[in-house]
Amino acid sequence: MRGATLMLGWLLGLSAAVSHASELLVANKSADTVWRLSLKDGRRVGEFRTGDAPHEISVSPDGRTAVVSNYGGIRSGNTLSVLDLATGKPSRQIDLGQHGAPHGLRFLADGRRVVVTTEASARLLVVDITEDRIDKEIDIGDGVGHMVALSPDERFAYVAKIAKGAVSRVDLVTGGETHERPAGKGAEGIAVRPDGREVWVTNREDGTITVHDPKTLAIRRRMSSQGFPIRVTFSADGRMAFVTKARSAMLEVFDARTKLSLATVALSREDTEYQDTMLGKAALPIGVIVAPDQPRAYVAISGGDRIAVIDTERWQVIDYWVTGREPDALAIVARPRPAVLP
């Protein structure tokens, strides 16, 4: 009897693992939705409605919840959408009150709180999504905080300021900005190397990437990356940095140690008619994410309503997956490990 019970438990665990296979979450800005795509073949396996113009996504450490910043369109949005990835039930909204145009977003390790930039109020908020309340409001000054990244210990947040061409360092414990330093014109994308030793910023108007000291924000290195570099992210091991370039429709990959360009991948197709974007009729790649357990990277082609799937061993686009209108932010939901027999 005990053996039969153990076998049943194992089968149920295996079933749960199969039903929650790895997914790519895609925020479709002009459709007010988040799509769930199978990482196996790009098939849509689910959809959530969000608020107006979802811009960024962050997934909880346990993979059961995602939060989306609803930036808004003609009128600034002021909500976060909370997505229940475990059950798929309809999303719920968290009202941020006077804090409009929420954008950059990161989960904290406790799985209860997120940090989010709000451009309309020039704040960095710490929001408890289980209690639907704002725990902290941190004034980050002028320059409009856009994207945000966290130090590995989550003591500090780093905020890119497009209008000011600067990067700020915010102490999440004391609730104050400790440093602000110039980066480059149009500083937008930002990422912390997984070991915490560097902060990378993409300066879209300058066509540069700056590498900053995480303590002082002093610039250690400036690399050319022409073509409107707009986002940056790292591979899980921290060895490579992936940069999307919106105007040239390229993905550029850097060796994080030497700071040399390793590869460039063309993301547009001659046989595709692209839609209007902020750069005209163009492919406009923006969001980028790297799979932690296989040689794949994914880029949102906003002007083409597609995801470019890239083989990171051959540095080639191997597929394009259909999305909703104007995809931007991406997130990966990892596959839970199957139950193990005792």
CSV table of C-alpha atoms in Angstrom, one decimal:
chain,number,residue,atom,x,y,z
A,1,MET,CA,0.0,0.0,0.0
A,2,ARG,CA,2.8,2.4,0.9
A,3,GLY,CA,4.5,1.6,-2.4
A,4,ALA,CA,1.4,2.5,-4.3
A,5,THR,CA,1.0,5.7,-2.4
A,6,LEU,CA,4.6,6.7,-3.1
A,7,MET,CA,4.1,5.9,-6.8
A,8,LEU,CA,0.9,8.0,-6.9
A,9,GLY,CA,2.8,10.9,-5.3
A,10,TRP,CA,5.6,10.6,-7.8
A,11,LEU,CA,3.2,10.6,-10.7
A,12,LEU,CA,1.4,13.6,-9.4
A,13,GLY,CA,4.7,15.4,-9.0
A,14,LEU,CA,5.7,14.5,-12.5
A,15,SER,CA,2.4,15.7,-13.9
A,16,ALA,CA,2.8,19.0,-12.1
A,17,ALA,CA,6.3,19.4,-13.6
A,18,VAL,CA,5.0,18.6,-17.1
A,19,SER,CA,2.0,21.0,-16.8
A,20,HIS,CA,4.3,23.8,-15.6
A,21,ALA,CA,6.9,23.5,-18.3
A,22,SER,CA,9.3,26.4,-18.9
A,23,GLU,CA,7.7,29.4,-20.4
A,24,LEU,CA,8.6,32.8,-22.0
A,25,LEU,CA,6.4,35.6,-20.7
A,26,VAL,CA,6.0,38.4,-23.3
A,27,ALA,CA,4.4,41.8,-22.5
A,28,ASN,CA,2.5,43.1,-25.5
A,29,LYS,CA,2.5,46.9,-25.0
A,30,SER,CA,-0.2,47.8,-27.5
A,31,ALA,CA,-2.5,44.9,-26.7
A,32,ASP,CA,-2.5,45.2,-22.9
A,33,THR,CA,-1.6,41.5,-22.5
A,34,VAL,CA,1.1,39.2,-21.3
A,35,TRP,CA,1.4,36.0,-23.4
A,36,ARG,CA,2.8,32.7,-22.1
A,37,LEU,CA,4.8,31.0,-24.8
A,38,SER,CA,6.2,27.5,-24.5
A,39,LEU,CA,10.0,27.6,-24.6
A,40,LYS,CA,9.9,24.3,-26.5
A,41,ASP,CA,8.3,25.6,-29.7
A,42,GLY,CA,6.9,29.1,-29.1
A,43,ARG,CA,3.3,27.9,-28.9
A,44,ARG,CA,1.0,30.2,-26.9
A,45,VAL,CA,-0.2,28.3,-23.8
A,46,GLY,CA,-1.9,31.2,-22.0
A,47,GLU,CA,-2.6,34.9,-21.8
A,48,PHE,CA,-3.2,37.5,-19.0
A,49,ARG,CA,-4.9,40.8,-19.4
A,50,THR,CA,-3.0,43.7,-17.8
A,51,GLY,CA,-3.4,47.4,-17.3
A,52,ASP,CA,-2.6,50.0,-20.0
A,53,ALA,CA,0.7,49.5,-21.9
A,54,PRO,CA,2.6,46.8,-19.9
A,55,HIS,CA,6.3,47.7,-20.1
A,56,GLU,CA,8.3,45.5,-17.8
A,57,ILE,CA,7.9,42.0,-16.1
A,58,SER,CA,9.5,40.4,-13.1
A,59,VAL,CA,9.0,36.8,-11.9
A,60,SER,CA,9.1,35.8,-8.3
A,61,PRO,CA,12.0,33.5,-7.2
A,62,ASP,CA,9.6,30.5,-6.8
A,63,GLY,CA,8.3,31.0,-10.3
A,64,ARG,CA,4.6,31.2,-9.2
A,65,THR,CA,4.0,34.9,-9.6
A,66,ALA,CA,4.9,37.6,-12.1
A,67,VAL,CA,4.4,41.4,-11.7
A,68,VAL,CA,4.0,43.8,-14.6
A,69,SER,CA,4.4,47.6,-14.7
A,70,ASN,CA,1.5,49.3,-16.5
A,71,TYR,CA,3.2,52.4,-17.9
A,72,GLY,CA,0.2,53.8,-19.7
A,73,GLY,CA,-0.2,55.6,-23.0
A,74,ILE,CA,-1.6,59.1,-23.6
A,75,ARG,CA,-2.4,59.1,-19.8
A,76,SER,CA,0.2,57.7,-17.4
A,77,GLY,CA,-0.7,54.4,-15.9
A,78,ASN,CA,-0.4,54.0,-12.1
A,79,THR,CA,-0.9,50.3,-11.5
A,80,LEU,CA,1.0,47.0,-11.3
A,81,SER,CA,-0.6,43.8,-12.5
A,82,VAL,CA,0.0,40.6,-10.4
A,83,LEU,CA,-0.1,37.4,-12.5
A,84,ASP,CA,-0.8,34.1,-10.8
A,85,LEU,CA,1.4,31.7,-12.9
A,86,ALA,CA,0.5,28.7,-10.8
A,87,THR,CA,-3.2,28.8,-11.4
A,88,GLY,CA,-3.6,31.1,-14.4
A,89,LYS,CA,-6.5,32.9,-12.8
A,90,PRO,CA,-7.2,36.5,-13.9
A,91,SER,CA,-4.6,39.1,-12.9
A,92,ARG,CA,-5.3,41.6,-10.2
A,93,GLN,CA,-4.2,45.2,-10.0
A,94,ILE,CA,-2.2,47.2,-7.3
A,95,ASP,CA,-3.0,50.9,-7.4
A,96,LEU,CA,0.1,53.1,-6.9
A,97,GLY,CA,-1.9,56.3,-6.4
A,98,GLN,CA,0.0,59.5,-7.4
A,99,HIS,CA,3.0,57.4,-8.6
A,100,GLY,CA,2.4,57.4,-12.3
A,101,ALA,CA,4.2,55.8,-15.2
A,102,PRO,CA,5.7,52.8,-13.4
A,103,HIS,CA,8.5,51.2,-15.4
A,104,GLY,CA,11.6,49.4,-14.2
A,105,LEU,CA,10.8,46.5,-12.1
A,106,ARG,CA,12.6,43.8,-10.0
A,107,PHE,CA,11.4,41.2,-7.5
A,108,LEU,CA,13.2,41.0,-4.2
A,109,ALA,CA,14.3,37.5,-2.9
A,110,ASP,CA,11.5,37.3,-0.3
A,111,GLY,CA,9.0,36.9,-3.1
A,112,ARG,CA,6.7,39.4,-1.4
A,113,ARG,CA,8.1,42.7,-2.6
A,114,VAL,CA,9.1,44.4,-5.8
A,115,VAL,CA,11.1,47.6,-6.5
A,116,VAL,CA,9.7,49.8,-9.3
A,117,THR,CA,10.6,53.2,-10.8
A,118,THR,CA,7.8,55.7,-11.3
A,119,GLU,CA,8.7,58.3,-13.8
A,120,ALA,CA,5.8,60.7,-13.1
A,121,SER,CA,6.7,61.0,-9.4
A,122,ALA,CA,10.5,60.5,-9.7
A,123,ARG,CA,10.4,57.8,-7.1
A,124,LEU,CA,11.7,54.3,-6.5
A,125,LEU,CA,9.0,52.4,-4.7
A,126,VAL,CA,9.2,49.2,-2.7
A,127,VAL,CA,5.8,47.5,-3.0
A,128,ASP,CA,4.5,44.6,-0.9
A,129,ILE,CA,2.4,42.6,-3.5
A,130,THR,CA,0.9,40.4,-0.8
A,131,GLU,CA,-0.5,43.3,1.1
A,132,ASP,CA,-1.0,45.6,-1.9
A,133,ARG,CA,0.8,48.4,-0.2
A,134,ILE,CA,3.8,50.7,-0.8
A,135,ASP,CA,6.4,50.0,1.9
A,136,LYS,CA,8.9,52.7,0.8
A,137,GLU,CA,8.9,55.8,-1.4
A,138,ILE,CA,12.5,56.9,-2.3
A,139,ASP,CA,13.0,60.2,-4.0
A,140,ILE,CA,15.6,59.7,-6.8
A,141,GLY,CA,15.6,63.3,-8.0
A,142,ASP,CA,15.4,64.7,-11.5
A,143,GLY,CA,16.3,62.9,-14.7
A,144,VAL,CA,13.5,60.4,-14.8
A,145,GLY,CA,14.4,57.0,-13.4
A,146,HIS,CA,13.7,54.4,-16.1
A,147,MET,CA,15.2,50.9,-15.8
A,148,VAL,CA,16.4,49.4,-12.5
A,149,ALA,CA,18.8,46.7,-11.5
A,150,LEU,CA,19.8,45.2,-8.1
A,151,SER,CA,23.0,44.3,-6.4
A,152,PRO,CA,23.3,40.6,-5.6
A,153,ASP,CA,22.7,41.2,-1.9
A,154,GLU,CA,19.7,43.5,-2.7
A,155,ARG,CA,21.1,46.3,-0.5
A,156,PHE,CA,21.4,48.7,-3.5
A,157,ALA,CA,19.3,49.5,-6.6
A,158,TYR,CA,20.8,51.1,-9.7
A,159,VAL,CA,18.6,53.3,-11.8
A,160,ALA,CA,19.3,54.6,-15.3
A,161,LYS,CA,18.1,58.1,-16.1
A,162,ILE,CA,17.4,58.7,-19.8
A,163,ALA,CA,16.9,62.5,-19.8
A,164,LYS,CA,19.9,63.2,-17.6
A,165,GLY,CA,22.2,60.6,-19.1
A,166,ALA,CA,23.1,59.3,-15.7
A,167,VAL,CA,23.0,56.4,-13.3
A,168,SER,CA,22.0,56.5,-9.7
A,169,ARG,CA,22.8,54.2,-6.7
A,170,VAL,CA,20.0,53.9,-4.1
A,171,ASP,CA,20.4,52.3,-0.6
A,172,LEU,CA,17.2,50.3,-0.1
A,173,VAL,CA,17.8,50.0,3.6
A,174,THR,CA,18.3,53.7,4.5
A,175,GLY,CA,16.0,54.8,1.7
A,176,GLY,CA,18.3,57.3,0.1
A,177,GLU,CA,20.3,58.0,-3.1
A,178,THR,CA,24.0,57.5,-2.3
A,179,HIS,CA,25.6,58.4,-5.7
A,180,GLU,CA,24.7,59.7,-9.1
A,181,ARG,CA,27.2,59.8,-12.0
A,182,PRO,CA,27.1,60.6,-15.7
A,183,ALA,CA,26.9,57.6,-18.0
A,184,GLY,CA,26.1,58.9,-21.5
A,185,LYS,CA,23.3,60.5,-23.5
A,186,GLY,CA,20.1,58.5,-23.3
A,187,ALA,CA,21.2,56.2,-20.5
A,188,GLU,CA,18.5,53.5,-20.6
A,189,GLY,CA,19.4,49.9,-20.2
A,190,ILE,CA,21.1,48.7,-17.0
A,191,ALA,CA,22.3,45.4,-15.6
A,192,VAL,CA,24.5,44.3,-12.7
A,193,ARG,CA,27.0,41.5,-13.5
A,194,PRO,CA,25.9,38.4,-11.6
A,195,ASP,CA,29.0,38.6,-9.3
A,196,GLY,CA,28.1,42.2,-8.4
A,197,ARG,CA,31.4,43.7,-9.5
A,198,GLU,CA,30.2,45.9,-12.4
A,199,VAL,CA,27.2,47.9,-13.5
A,200,TRP,CA,26.6,48.1,-17.2
A,201,VAL,CA,24.6,50.9,-18.8
A,202,THR,CA,23.5,51.3,-22.5
A,203,ASN,CA,23.5,54.9,-23.7
A,204,ARG,CA,21.3,54.9,-26.7
A,205,GLU,CA,21.9,58.5,-28.0
A,206,ASP,CA,25.7,58.2,-27.6
A,207,GLY,CA,25.9,54.7,-29.0
A,208,THR,CA,28.0,53.6,-26.1
A,209,ILE,CA,28.0,51.2,-23.2
A,210,THR,CA,29.6,52.3,-19.9
A,211,VAL,CA,30.8,50.0,-17.2
A,212,HIS,CA,30.6,51.4,-13.7
A,213,ASP,CA,32.1,50.7,-10.3
A,214,PRO,CA,29.2,49.4,-8.2
A,215,LYS,CA,30.3,51.4,-5.1
A,216,THR,CA,31.2,54.8,-6.6
A,217,LEU,CA,29.6,54.6,-10.1
A,218,ALA,CA,32.9,55.8,-11.6
A,219,ILE,CA,33.2,54.7,-15.2
A,220,ARG,CA,35.8,51.9,-15.6
A,221,ARG,CA,35.3,51.4,-19.4
A,222,ARG,CA,33.4,52.9,-22.3
A,223,MET,CA,32.7,50.8,-25.4
A,224,SER,CA,31.3,51.9,-28.7
A,225,SER,CA,28.0,50.2,-29.7
A,226,GLN,CA,26.5,52.3,-32.4
A,227,GLY,CA,22.9,51.7,-33.4
A,228,PHE,CA,20.8,52.9,-30.4
A,229,PRO,CA,21.8,50.4,-27.7
A,230,ILE,CA,18.6,50.1,-25.6
A,231,ARG,CA,18.8,47.0,-23.3
A,232,VAL,CA,21.6,44.9,-21.7
A,233,THR,CA,21.5,41.6,-19.8
A,234,PHE,CA,24.0,38.9,-18.8
A,235,SER,CA,24.2,35.2,-19.3
A,236,ALA,CA,23.6,33.3,-16.1
A,237,ASP,CA,27.3,32.7,-15.6
A,238,GLY,CA,28.2,36.3,-16.1
A,239,ARG,CA,30.6,35.7,-18.9
A,240,MET,CA,28.7,37.4,-21.7
A,241,ALA,CA,26.6,40.6,-22.0
A,242,PHE,CA,23.8,40.8,-24.5
A,243,VAL,CA,22.9,44.2,-25.9
A,244,THR,CA,19.9,45.0,-28.2
A,245,LYS,CA,20.4,47.8,-30.6
A,246,ALA,CA,17.1,49.3,-31.7
A,247,ARG,CA,18.0,51.4,-34.7
A,248,SER,CA,20.4,49.0,-36.4
A,249,ALA,CA,18.2,46.0,-35.4
A,250,MET,CA,21.1,44.0,-34.1
A,251,LEU,CA,22.0,42.0,-31.1
A,252,GLU,CA,25.6,42.6,-30.0
A,253,VAL,CA,27.3,40.2,-27.5
A,254,PHE,CA,30.3,41.2,-25.4
A,255,ASP,CA,32.9,39.3,-23.4
A,256,ALA,CA,32.2,40.6,-19.9
A,257,ARG,CA,35.8,40.2,-18.9
A,258,THR,CA,37.7,41.6,-21.9
A,259,LYS,CA,34.8,44.0,-22.9
A,260,LEU,CA,35.4,43.0,-26.5
A,261,SER,CA,32.6,42.3,-29.0
A,262,LEU,CA,32.2,38.6,-29.5
A,263,ALA,CA,29.3,38.5,-32.0
A,264,THR,CA,26.6,40.5,-33.8
A,265,VAL,CA,23.3,39.0,-34.9
A,266,ALA,CA,21.0,40.7,-37.5
A,267,LEU,CA,17.4,40.6,-36.2
A,268,SER,CA,15.4,42.1,-39.1
A,269,ARG,CA,14.2,40.3,-42.2
A,270,GLU,CA,14.0,41.7,-45.7
A,271,ASP,CA,10.7,39.8,-46.4
A,272,THR,CA,8.9,41.4,-43.4
A,273,GLU,CA,7.0,44.7,-43.5
A,274,TYR,CA,7.4,46.3,-40.1
A,275,GLN,CA,4.9,48.5,-38.3
A,276,ASP,CA,5.2,52.1,-37.0
A,277,THR,CA,7.5,52.4,-34.0
A,278,MET,CA,9.2,55.3,-32.2
A,279,LEU,CA,11.9,54.9,-34.8
A,280,GLY,CA,9.6,54.8,-37.8
A,281,LYS,CA,8.7,51.6,-39.7
A,282,ALA,CA,11.3,49.3,-38.2
A,283,ALA,CA,12.0,46.0,-36.5
A,284,LEU,CA,12.9,47.8,-33.2
A,285,PRO,CA,14.3,45.0,-31.0
A,286,ILE,CA,14.0,45.9,-27.3
A,287,GLY,CA,13.6,43.3,-24.6
A,288,VAL,CA,16.3,40.5,-24.4
A,289,ILE,CA,16.7,37.5,-22.1
A,290,VAL,CA,19.1,34.6,-22.1
A,291,ALA,CA,18.0,31.0,-21.2
A,292,PRO,CA,19.9,29.9,-18.1
A,293,ASP,CA,20.1,26.2,-19.1
A,294,GLN,CA,20.4,26.0,-22.9
A,295,PRO,CA,22.2,27.9,-25.7
A,296,ARG,CA,19.3,30.3,-26.5
A,297,ALA,CA,18.6,34.0,-26.3
A,298,TYR,CA,15.3,35.7,-27.0
A,299,VAL,CA,14.7,39.2,-28.3
A,300,ALA,CA,11.4,41.0,-28.6
A,301,ILE,CA,11.0,42.5,-32.1
A,302,SER,CA,8.5,45.3,-31.3
A,303,GLY,CA,7.9,46.4,-34.9
A,304,GLY,CA,7.3,42.9,-36.2
A,305,ASP,CA,5.2,41.3,-33.4
A,306,ARG,CA,7.7,38.5,-33.1
A,307,ILE,CA,10.3,36.9,-30.8
A,308,ALA,CA,13.6,36.2,-32.4
A,309,VAL,CA,15.1,32.9,-31.1
A,310,ILE,CA,18.8,32.9,-31.2
A,311,ASP,CA,21.3,30.0,-31.1
A,312,THR,CA,24.1,31.3,-28.9
A,313,GLU,CA,26.6,28.7,-30.1
A,314,ARG,CA,26.2,29.5,-33.8
A,315,TRP,CA,25.0,33.1,-33.3
A,316,GLN,CA,22.1,32.7,-35.7
A,317,VAL,CA,18.4,33.4,-35.5
A,318,ILE,CA,16.8,30.0,-35.8
A,319,ASP,CA,13.2,30.9,-35.5
A,320,TYR,CA,10.6,33.7,-35.1
A,321,TRP,CA,7.7,33.2,-32.7
A,322,VAL,CA,4.4,35.1,-33.0
A,323,THR,CA,3.4,37.6,-30.2
A,324,GLY,CA,0.7,40.1,-29.6
A,325,ARG,CA,1.0,43.7,-30.7
A,326,GLU,CA,4.3,45.4,-29.9
A,327,PRO,CA,6.2,43.0,-27.6
A,328,ASP,CA,8.7,44.5,-25.3
A,329,ALA,CA,9.5,43.0,-21.9
A,330,LEU,CA,10.4,39.4,-21.6
A,331,ALA,CA,10.8,37.0,-18.6
A,332,ILE,CA,11.5,33.3,-18.3
A,333,VAL,CA,9.6,31.0,-15.9
A,334,ALA,CA,11.7,28.0,-15.0
A,335,ARG,CA,10.5,24.5,-15.1
A,336,PRO,CA,10.0,23.1,-11.5
A,337,ARG,CA,12.1,20.0,-10.7
A,338,PRO,CA,10.2,16.7,-10.8
A,339,ALA,CA,9.4,15.1,-7.5
A,340,VAL,CA,12.2,12.7,-6.3
A,341,LEU,CA,11.3,9.3,-4.8
A,342,PRO,CA,12.4,9.0,-1.2
